[in-house]
CSV table of C-alpha atoms in Angstrom, one decimal:
chain,number,residue,atom,x,y,z
T,597,MET,CA,83.3,25.8,151.6
T,598,ARG,CA,81.0,27.2,154.3
T,599,LEU,CA,78.7,29.9,153.0
T,600,ILE,CA,78.4,33.0,155.1
T,601,ASN,CA,74.9,34.6,155.5
T,602,SER,CA,75.2,38.1,154.0
T,603,SER,CA,73.4,39.7,157.1
T,604,LEU,CA,75.9,37.9,159.3
T,605,ALA,CA,78.8,39.2,157.2
T,606,ASP,CA,77.4,42.8,157.5
T,607,ARG,CA,77.1,42.5,161.3
T,608,VAL,CA,79.6,44.9,162.9
T,609,GLY,CA,78.8,44.7,166.6
T,610,GLU,CA,76.3,44.3,169.4
T,611,ILE,CA,74.7,47.0,171.5
T,612,ILE,CA,75.9,47.4,175.1
T,613,GLU,CA,74.3,50.8,175.9
T,614,ALA,CA,71.3,52.6,174.4
T,615,SER,CA,69.1,55.7,174.7
T,616,THR,CA,66.6,57.4,172.5
T,617,ALA,CA,69.2,59.5,170.8
T,618,ASP,CA,72.2,57.2,170.6
T,619,PHE,CA,73.6,53.7,171.1
T,620,VAL,CA,77.0,52.2,171.8
T,621,ALA,CA,78.1,48.8,170.3
T,622,GLN,CA,81.0,46.5,171.0
T,623,CYS,CA,82.7,44.9,168.0
T,624,TYR,CA,83.1,41.1,168.0
T,625,GLU,CA,86.7,41.4,166.7
T,626,LEU,CA,89.3,43.8,167.9
T,627,TYR,CA,89.7,46.9,165.7
T,628,GLU,CA,87.0,45.8,163.2
T,629,LEU,CA,85.2,49.1,163.6
T,630,PRO,CA,82.8,50.6,161.0
T,631,PRO,CA,84.3,53.8,159.5
T,632,LEU,CA,83.6,57.2,161.2
T,633,GLY,CA,80.5,58.7,159.6
T,634,SER,CA,79.1,55.4,158.2
T,635,LEU,CA,75.4,54.5,158.4
T,636,VAL,CA,74.6,51.5,160.5
T,637,LYS,CA,71.3,50.0,161.7
T,638,THR,CA,69.8,47.8,164.3
T,639,LYS,CA,66.4,46.3,164.9
T,640,ASN,CA,63.9,46.7,167.7
T,641,GLY,CA,61.0,44.5,166.7
T,642,GLU,CA,59.5,45.7,163.4
T,643,LEU,CA,61.5,49.0,163.7
T,644,ASP,CA,64.8,49.5,161.9
T,645,ILE,CA,66.8,52.2,163.8
T,646,TYR,CA,69.5,54.0,161.8
T,647,GLY,CA,72.6,55.6,163.4
T,648,ILE,CA,75.7,57.4,162.1
T,649,VAL,CA,79.0,56.3,163.7
T,650,CYS,CA,80.4,59.4,165.5
T,651,HIS,CA,83.1,58.0,167.8
T,652,ALA,CA,85.1,54.9,168.4
T,653,THR,CA,87.5,53.6,171.1
T,654,THR,CA,89.7,50.6,171.8
T,655,GLY,CA,90.8,49.9,175.4
T,656,SER,CA,90.9,47.5,178.3
T,657,LEU,CA,88.0,45.4,179.3
T,658,GLU,CA,88.7,46.4,182.9
T,659,PRO,CA,87.7,50.0,183.7
T,660,GLY,CA,90.7,52.0,185.0
T,661,ARG,CA,93.3,49.5,183.8
T,662,ARG,CA,95.3,50.7,180.9
T,663,PRO,CA,97.2,48.4,178.5
T,664,ILE,CA,101.0,48.5,179.0
T,665,ALA,CA,103.7,48.7,176.3
T,666,ARG,CA,104.8,45.2,175.2
T,667,GLY,CA,106.8,45.7,171.9
T,668,ARG,CA,110.3,46.6,173.0
T,669,ASP,CA,111.8,43.4,171.7
T,670,GLU,CA,109.3,42.7,168.9
T,671,GLU,CA,110.0,43.2,165.2
T,672,SER,CA,106.5,44.5,164.4
T,673,GLU,CA,103.2,45.5,166.0
T,674,GLU,CA,101.6,42.3,164.7
T,675,ALA,CA,104.3,40.3,166.5
T,676,ILE,CA,103.0,41.8,169.8
T,677,TYR,CA,99.6,40.2,169.3
T,678,GLN,CA,101.1,36.9,168.0
T,679,SER,CA,103.3,36.6,171.2
T,680,SER,CA,100.5,37.7,173.5
T,681,PRO,CA,97.3,36.2,172.0
T,682,GLN,CA,95.4,36.9,175.2
T,683,LEU,CA,95.4,40.6,174.2
T,684,SER,CA,92.4,40.0,171.9
T,685,LYS,CA,90.4,38.9,175.0
T,686,LEU,CA,91.6,41.7,177.2
T,687,LEU,CA,90.9,44.5,174.9
T,688,ARG,CA,87.7,45.6,173.2
T,689,SER,CA,86.7,48.0,170.4
T,690,GLU,CA,83.5,50.0,170.7
T,691,PHE,CA,81.8,52.6,168.6
T,692,SER,CA,79.1,55.2,169.4
T,693,THR,CA,76.4,56.2,167.0
T,694,LEU,CA,73.9,59.1,166.9
T,695,VAL,CA,70.4,57.9,166.0
T,696,VAL,CA,69.4,59.7,162.8
T,697,GLY,CA,66.2,57.9,161.8
T,698,HIS,CA,64.1,54.8,161.7
T,699,LYS,CA,62.1,52.7,159.3
T,700,THR,CA,58.6,51.4,159.8
T,701,GLY,CA,57.3,49.3,156.9
T,702,ASP,CA,58.5,51.0,153.7
T,703,SER,CA,58.7,54.4,155.2
T,704,ILE,CA,62.1,56.0,156.3
T,705,ASN,CA,61.7,58.8,158.9
T,706,GLN,CA,64.7,61.0,159.6
T,707,TYR,CA,63.8,61.8,163.2
T,708,LEU,CA,64.1,59.9,166.5
T,709,PRO,CA,62.2,56.6,166.8
T,710,PRO,CA,59.5,56.0,169.4
T,711,ASN,CA,61.7,53.5,171.3
T,712,PRO,CA,65.4,53.2,171.7
T,713,ALA,CA,67.5,50.4,170.4
T,714,ARG,CA,67.7,47.2,172.5
T,715,ILE,CA,70.7,46.0,174.5
T,716,HIS,CA,72.4,43.1,172.8
T,717,GLY,CA,70.7,44.1,169.5
T,718,PHE,CA,72.9,43.3,166.5
T,719,VAL,CA,74.3,46.3,164.6
T,720,TYR,CA,74.7,46.0,160.8
T,721,GLN,CA,76.6,48.0,158.2
T,722,CYS,CA,74.0,49.3,155.7
T,723,PRO,CA,74.5,48.1,152.1
T,724,PRO,CA,74.8,50.7,149.3
T,725,ASP,CA,71.2,50.4,148.2
T,726,GLU,CA,69.9,51.1,151.7
T,727,ILE,CA,72.3,54.1,152.1
T,728,ARG,CA,71.1,55.4,148.7
T,729,GLU,CA,67.5,55.1,149.9
T,730,PHE,CA,68.2,56.8,153.2
T,731,GLY,CA,70.1,59.6,151.5
T,732,ARG,CA,67.1,60.6,149.3
T,733,SER,CA,66.3,63.0,152.1
T,734,LEU,CA,68.7,65.2,154.0
T,735,GLY,CA,66.5,65.6,157.1
T,736,PHE,CA,69.1,63.7,159.2
T,737,LEU,CA,71.4,66.7,158.9
T,738,THR,CA,69.2,68.5,161.4
T,739,LEU,CA,70.0,65.9,164.1
T,740,LEU,CA,73.7,66.0,163.2
T,741,VAL,CA,73.9,69.8,163.4
T,742,ASN,CA,71.8,70.2,166.5
T,743,THR,CA,73.3,67.5,168.7
T,744,ASN,CA,76.3,67.6,170.9
T,745,LEU,CA,78.7,65.0,169.5
T,746,PRO,CA,81.8,63.5,171.0
T,747,VAL,CA,83.8,64.5,168.0
T,748,ALA,CA,83.7,67.9,166.3
T,749,LYS,CA,80.8,68.3,163.9
T,750,GLU,CA,83.3,69.7,161.3
T,751,GLU,CA,84.6,66.1,161.2
T,752,ILE,CA,81.5,64.0,161.6
T,753,ILE,CA,79.2,65.7,159.1
T,754,PRO,CA,81.6,65.7,156.2
T,755,ALA,CA,82.6,62.1,156.9
T,756,ALA,CA,78.9,61.0,156.8
T,757,LEU,CA,78.2,62.9,153.6
T,758,ARG,CA,81.3,61.7,151.9
T,759,LEU,CA,80.5,58.1,152.6
T,760,MET,CA,76.8,58.5,151.8
T,761,SER,CA,77.7,60.2,148.5
T,762,GLN,CA,79.6,57.1,147.4
T,763,ALA,CA,76.3,55.1,147.3
T,764,GLN,CA,74.5,57.8,145.2
T,765,GLU,CA,74.0,57.6,141.5
T,766,ASP,CA,75.3,61.2,141.2
T,767,SER,CA,77.6,61.8,144.2
T,768,HIS,CA,78.4,65.4,143.1
T,769,SER,CA,74.8,66.4,143.0
T,770,PHE,CA,74.2,64.8,146.4
T,771,LEU,CA,77.1,66.8,147.9
T,772,VAL,CA,75.9,70.1,146.3
T,773,ALA,CA,72.4,69.5,147.7
T,774,ALA,CA,73.8,68.8,151.1
T,775,GLY,CA,76.0,71.9,151.0
T,776,LYS,CA,73.0,74.1,150.2
T,777,GLU,CA,71.0,72.5,153.1
T,778,LEU,CA,73.9,73.1,155.5
T,779,ALA,CA,74.3,76.7,154.3
T,780,VAL,CA,70.7,77.4,155.4
T,781,MET,CA,71.1,75.6,158.7
T,782,LEU,CA,74.4,77.3,159.5
T,783,GLY,CA,73.8,80.6,157.9
T,784,GLY,CA,75.1,82.5,160.9
T,785,GLN,CA,78.1,80.3,161.6
T,786,TYR,CA,80.3,81.0,158.6
T,787,ASN,CA,83.5,79.4,160.0
T,788,GLN,CA,81.8,76.1,160.9
T,789,LEU,CA,80.1,76.0,157.5
T,790,LYS,CA,83.4,76.7,155.7
T,791,ALA,CA,85.2,74.0,157.7
T,792,ILE,CA,82.5,71.4,156.9
T,793,LEU,CA,82.3,72.3,153.2
T,794,GLY,CA,86.1,72.3,152.9
T,795,ARG,CA,86.1,68.7,154.1
T,796,LEU,CA,83.5,67.4,151.6
T,797,LYS,CA,86.2,67.0,149.0
């Protein structure tokens, strides 16, 4: 049996667009997207750059050309892909991330890195121990709260916190601390704060 390198198994895509504040990655396999709000990372030399998945799409490889319906005579959705195997080569799944920090040596900094991610850089799903280490500080919430995101913050922020809490030794205490931090940041925006806190369950 062939052994799979763990870092290879954790690889979820490759960067096709990057800036200081975000990067877009294409998945190698159709629909194999990391969950909304999950923590991923890429490398730029000695720098580990962390991002939170904030949007995802699946569409045609050719700009302006939409897929057409093919399942009229098929028994299931899977049968469409089985009878038209070329679809996996004509479609692609992509995800966008907001950069929320970087690591230099042993130090995790929850602010923007000095350089953006690199095109064709590999993107990895962070393992639980790394998520736990990243979640020791809640400074990344400042970037999430103050950046315009492609999906409503009331969805992204709770999704990120729910996933991050699963890697913590005490998930409830983590969410309580995050809620208090958000209450300070969004003190004048009661409805938004209420919506975010309501989705932390």
